[in-house]
CSV table of C-alpha atoms in Angstrom, one decimal:
chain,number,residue,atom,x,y,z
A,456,UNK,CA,45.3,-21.8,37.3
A,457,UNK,CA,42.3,-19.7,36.3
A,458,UNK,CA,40.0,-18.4,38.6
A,459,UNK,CA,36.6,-19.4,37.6
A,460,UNK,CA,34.0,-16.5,37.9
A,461,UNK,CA,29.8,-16.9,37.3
A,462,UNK,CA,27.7,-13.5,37.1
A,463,UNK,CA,24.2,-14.3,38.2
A,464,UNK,CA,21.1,-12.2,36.8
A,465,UNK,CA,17.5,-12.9,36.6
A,466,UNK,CA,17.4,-13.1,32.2
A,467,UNK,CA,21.1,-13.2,31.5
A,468,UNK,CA,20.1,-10.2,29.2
A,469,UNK,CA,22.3,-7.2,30.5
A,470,UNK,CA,23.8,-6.8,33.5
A,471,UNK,CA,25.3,-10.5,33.5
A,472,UNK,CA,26.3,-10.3,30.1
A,473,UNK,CA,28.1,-6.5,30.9
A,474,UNK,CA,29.9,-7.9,33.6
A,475,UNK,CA,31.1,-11.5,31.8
A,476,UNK,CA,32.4,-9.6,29.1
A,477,UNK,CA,34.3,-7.1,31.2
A,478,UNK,CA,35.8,-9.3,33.2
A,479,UNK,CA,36.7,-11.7,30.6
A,480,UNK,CA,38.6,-8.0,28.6
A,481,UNK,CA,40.2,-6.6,31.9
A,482,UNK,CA,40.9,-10.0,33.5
A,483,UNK,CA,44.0,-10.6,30.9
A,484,UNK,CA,43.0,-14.2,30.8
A,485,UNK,CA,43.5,-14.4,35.0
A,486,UNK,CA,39.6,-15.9,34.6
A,487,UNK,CA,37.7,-17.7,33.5
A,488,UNK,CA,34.1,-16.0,33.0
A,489,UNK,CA,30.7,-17.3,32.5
A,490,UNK,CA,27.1,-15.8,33.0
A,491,UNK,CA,24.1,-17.2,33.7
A,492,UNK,CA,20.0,-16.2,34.4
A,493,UNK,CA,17.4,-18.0,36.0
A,494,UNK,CA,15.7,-17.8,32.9
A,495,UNK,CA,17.4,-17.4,29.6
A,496,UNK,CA,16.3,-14.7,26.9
A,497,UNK,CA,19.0,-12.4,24.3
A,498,UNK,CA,21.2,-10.7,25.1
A,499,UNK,CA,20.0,-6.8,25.0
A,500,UNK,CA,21.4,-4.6,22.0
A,501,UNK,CA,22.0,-1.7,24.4
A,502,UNK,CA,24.2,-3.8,26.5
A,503,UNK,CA,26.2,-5.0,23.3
A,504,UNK,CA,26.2,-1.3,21.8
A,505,UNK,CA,27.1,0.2,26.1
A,506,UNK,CA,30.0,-2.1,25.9
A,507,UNK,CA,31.1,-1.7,22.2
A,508,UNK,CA,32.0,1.8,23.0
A,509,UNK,CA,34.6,0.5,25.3
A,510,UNK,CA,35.9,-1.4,22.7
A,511,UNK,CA,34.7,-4.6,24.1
A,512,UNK,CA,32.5,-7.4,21.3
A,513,UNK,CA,30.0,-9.2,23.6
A,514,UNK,CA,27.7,-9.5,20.4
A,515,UNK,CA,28.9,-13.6,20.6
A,516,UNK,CA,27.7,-14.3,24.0
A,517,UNK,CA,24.3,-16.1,24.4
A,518,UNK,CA,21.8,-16.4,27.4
A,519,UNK,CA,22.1,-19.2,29.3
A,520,UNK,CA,20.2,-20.8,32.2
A,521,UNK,CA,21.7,-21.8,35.3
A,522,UNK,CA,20.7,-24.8,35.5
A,523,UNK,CA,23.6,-25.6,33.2
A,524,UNK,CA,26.4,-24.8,35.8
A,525,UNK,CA,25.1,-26.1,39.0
A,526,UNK,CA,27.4,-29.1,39.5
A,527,UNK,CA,30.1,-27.2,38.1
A,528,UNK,CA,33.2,-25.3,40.5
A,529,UNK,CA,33.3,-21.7,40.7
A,530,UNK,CA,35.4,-19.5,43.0
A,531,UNK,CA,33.1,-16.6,42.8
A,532,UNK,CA,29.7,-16.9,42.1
A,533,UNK,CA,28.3,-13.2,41.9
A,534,UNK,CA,24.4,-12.0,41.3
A,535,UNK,CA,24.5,-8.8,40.1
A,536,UNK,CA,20.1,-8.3,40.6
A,537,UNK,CA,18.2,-8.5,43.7
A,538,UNK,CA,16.1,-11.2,42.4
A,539,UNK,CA,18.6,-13.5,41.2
A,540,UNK,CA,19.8,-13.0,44.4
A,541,UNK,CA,17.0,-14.4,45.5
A,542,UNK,CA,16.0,-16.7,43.7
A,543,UNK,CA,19.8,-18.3,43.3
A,544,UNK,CA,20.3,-22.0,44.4
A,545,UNK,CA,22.7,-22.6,46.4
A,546,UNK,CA,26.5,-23.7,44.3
A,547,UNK,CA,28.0,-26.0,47.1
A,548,UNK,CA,31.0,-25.9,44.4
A,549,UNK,CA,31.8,-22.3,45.2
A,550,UNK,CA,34.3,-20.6,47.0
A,551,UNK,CA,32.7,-17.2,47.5
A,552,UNK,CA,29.1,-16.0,46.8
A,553,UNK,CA,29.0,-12.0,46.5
A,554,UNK,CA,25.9,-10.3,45.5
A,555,UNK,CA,25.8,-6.8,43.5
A,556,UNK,CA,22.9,-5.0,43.2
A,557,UNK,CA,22.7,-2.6,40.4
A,558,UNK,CA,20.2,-1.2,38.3
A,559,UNK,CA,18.0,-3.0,36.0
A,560,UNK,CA,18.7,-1.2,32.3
A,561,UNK,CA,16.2,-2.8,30.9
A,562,UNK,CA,13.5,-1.1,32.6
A,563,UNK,CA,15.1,2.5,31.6
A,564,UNK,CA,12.2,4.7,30.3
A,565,UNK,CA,12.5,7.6,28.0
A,566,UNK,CA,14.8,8.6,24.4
A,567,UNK,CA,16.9,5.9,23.1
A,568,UNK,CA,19.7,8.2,24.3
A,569,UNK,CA,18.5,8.1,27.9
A,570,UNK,CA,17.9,4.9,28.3
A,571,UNK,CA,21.7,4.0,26.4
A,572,UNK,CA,22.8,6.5,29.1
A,573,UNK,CA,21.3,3.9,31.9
A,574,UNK,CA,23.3,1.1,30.2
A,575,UNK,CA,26.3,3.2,30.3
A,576,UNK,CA,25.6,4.2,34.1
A,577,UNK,CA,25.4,0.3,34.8
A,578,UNK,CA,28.5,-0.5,33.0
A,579,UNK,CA,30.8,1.7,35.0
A,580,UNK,CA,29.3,0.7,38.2
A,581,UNK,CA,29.9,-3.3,37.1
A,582,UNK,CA,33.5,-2.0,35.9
A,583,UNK,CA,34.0,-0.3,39.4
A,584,UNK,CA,33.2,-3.3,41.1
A,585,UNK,CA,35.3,-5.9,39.1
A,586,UNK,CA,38.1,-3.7,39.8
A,587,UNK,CA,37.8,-3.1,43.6
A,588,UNK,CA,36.7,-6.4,44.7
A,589,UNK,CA,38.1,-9.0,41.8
A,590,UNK,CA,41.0,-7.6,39.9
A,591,UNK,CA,42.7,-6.2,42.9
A,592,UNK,CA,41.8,-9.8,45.1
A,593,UNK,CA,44.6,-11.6,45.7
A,594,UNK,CA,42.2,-15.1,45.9
């Protein structure tokens, strides 16, 4: 049985969508991943070009409101943004709630090469964390 994985972020734009895909690439079909936002918007072209260069396509995901998953079960239900985190309703269907904080890319300043390079910083921290606390869970 698949373990059933949400990734919470305020616009399900970046940091959601990083982490969805990842886990979805490293999780060798041991998940099933989904990512929601308390508001939907796009997902960012920095976040699709950060993970393209690990040879991982999240160009097909969309944002998606949360709304949508509420009555659904989830094992993990994980907000990677202090105000999702906040702002989260509460998923009576879920096993464990975890909350990462990272970076918001979106708000990088600077070159185009800068702020890729904050994308890129936020990706490895997501990747970090799916491997310590998901992939090597025995849950």
């Amino acid at each position: 049985m698949k373990r059933r994985v949400l990734f919470i972020c305020t616009h399900n734009s970046a940091r959601s969508q990083i982490a969805e895909g990842l886990l979805r690439h490293l999780g060798n079909e041991r998940f099933e991943v989904f990512s929601a936002g308390t508001e939907a918007t796009l997902v960012r072209p920095m976040a699709i070009q950060a993970m393209a260069e690990q040879g991982i396509d999240i160009s097909h995901q969309q944002s998606k409101e949360l709304d949508r998953y509420l009555d659904e079960p989830f094992d993990d239900v994980i907000t990677v943004c202090d105000t999702a985190a906040e702002a989260c309703p509460v998923f009576p269907g879920a096993t464990r709630h975890r909350h990462w904080s990272f970076e918001d890319p979106s708000k990088a300043t600077g070159s185009e090469t800068e702020q890729l390079g904050v994308y890129r910083q936020v990706r490895d921290e997501i990747r970090s964390r799916i491997e310590n606390e998901l992939l090597s869970d025995t849950h």
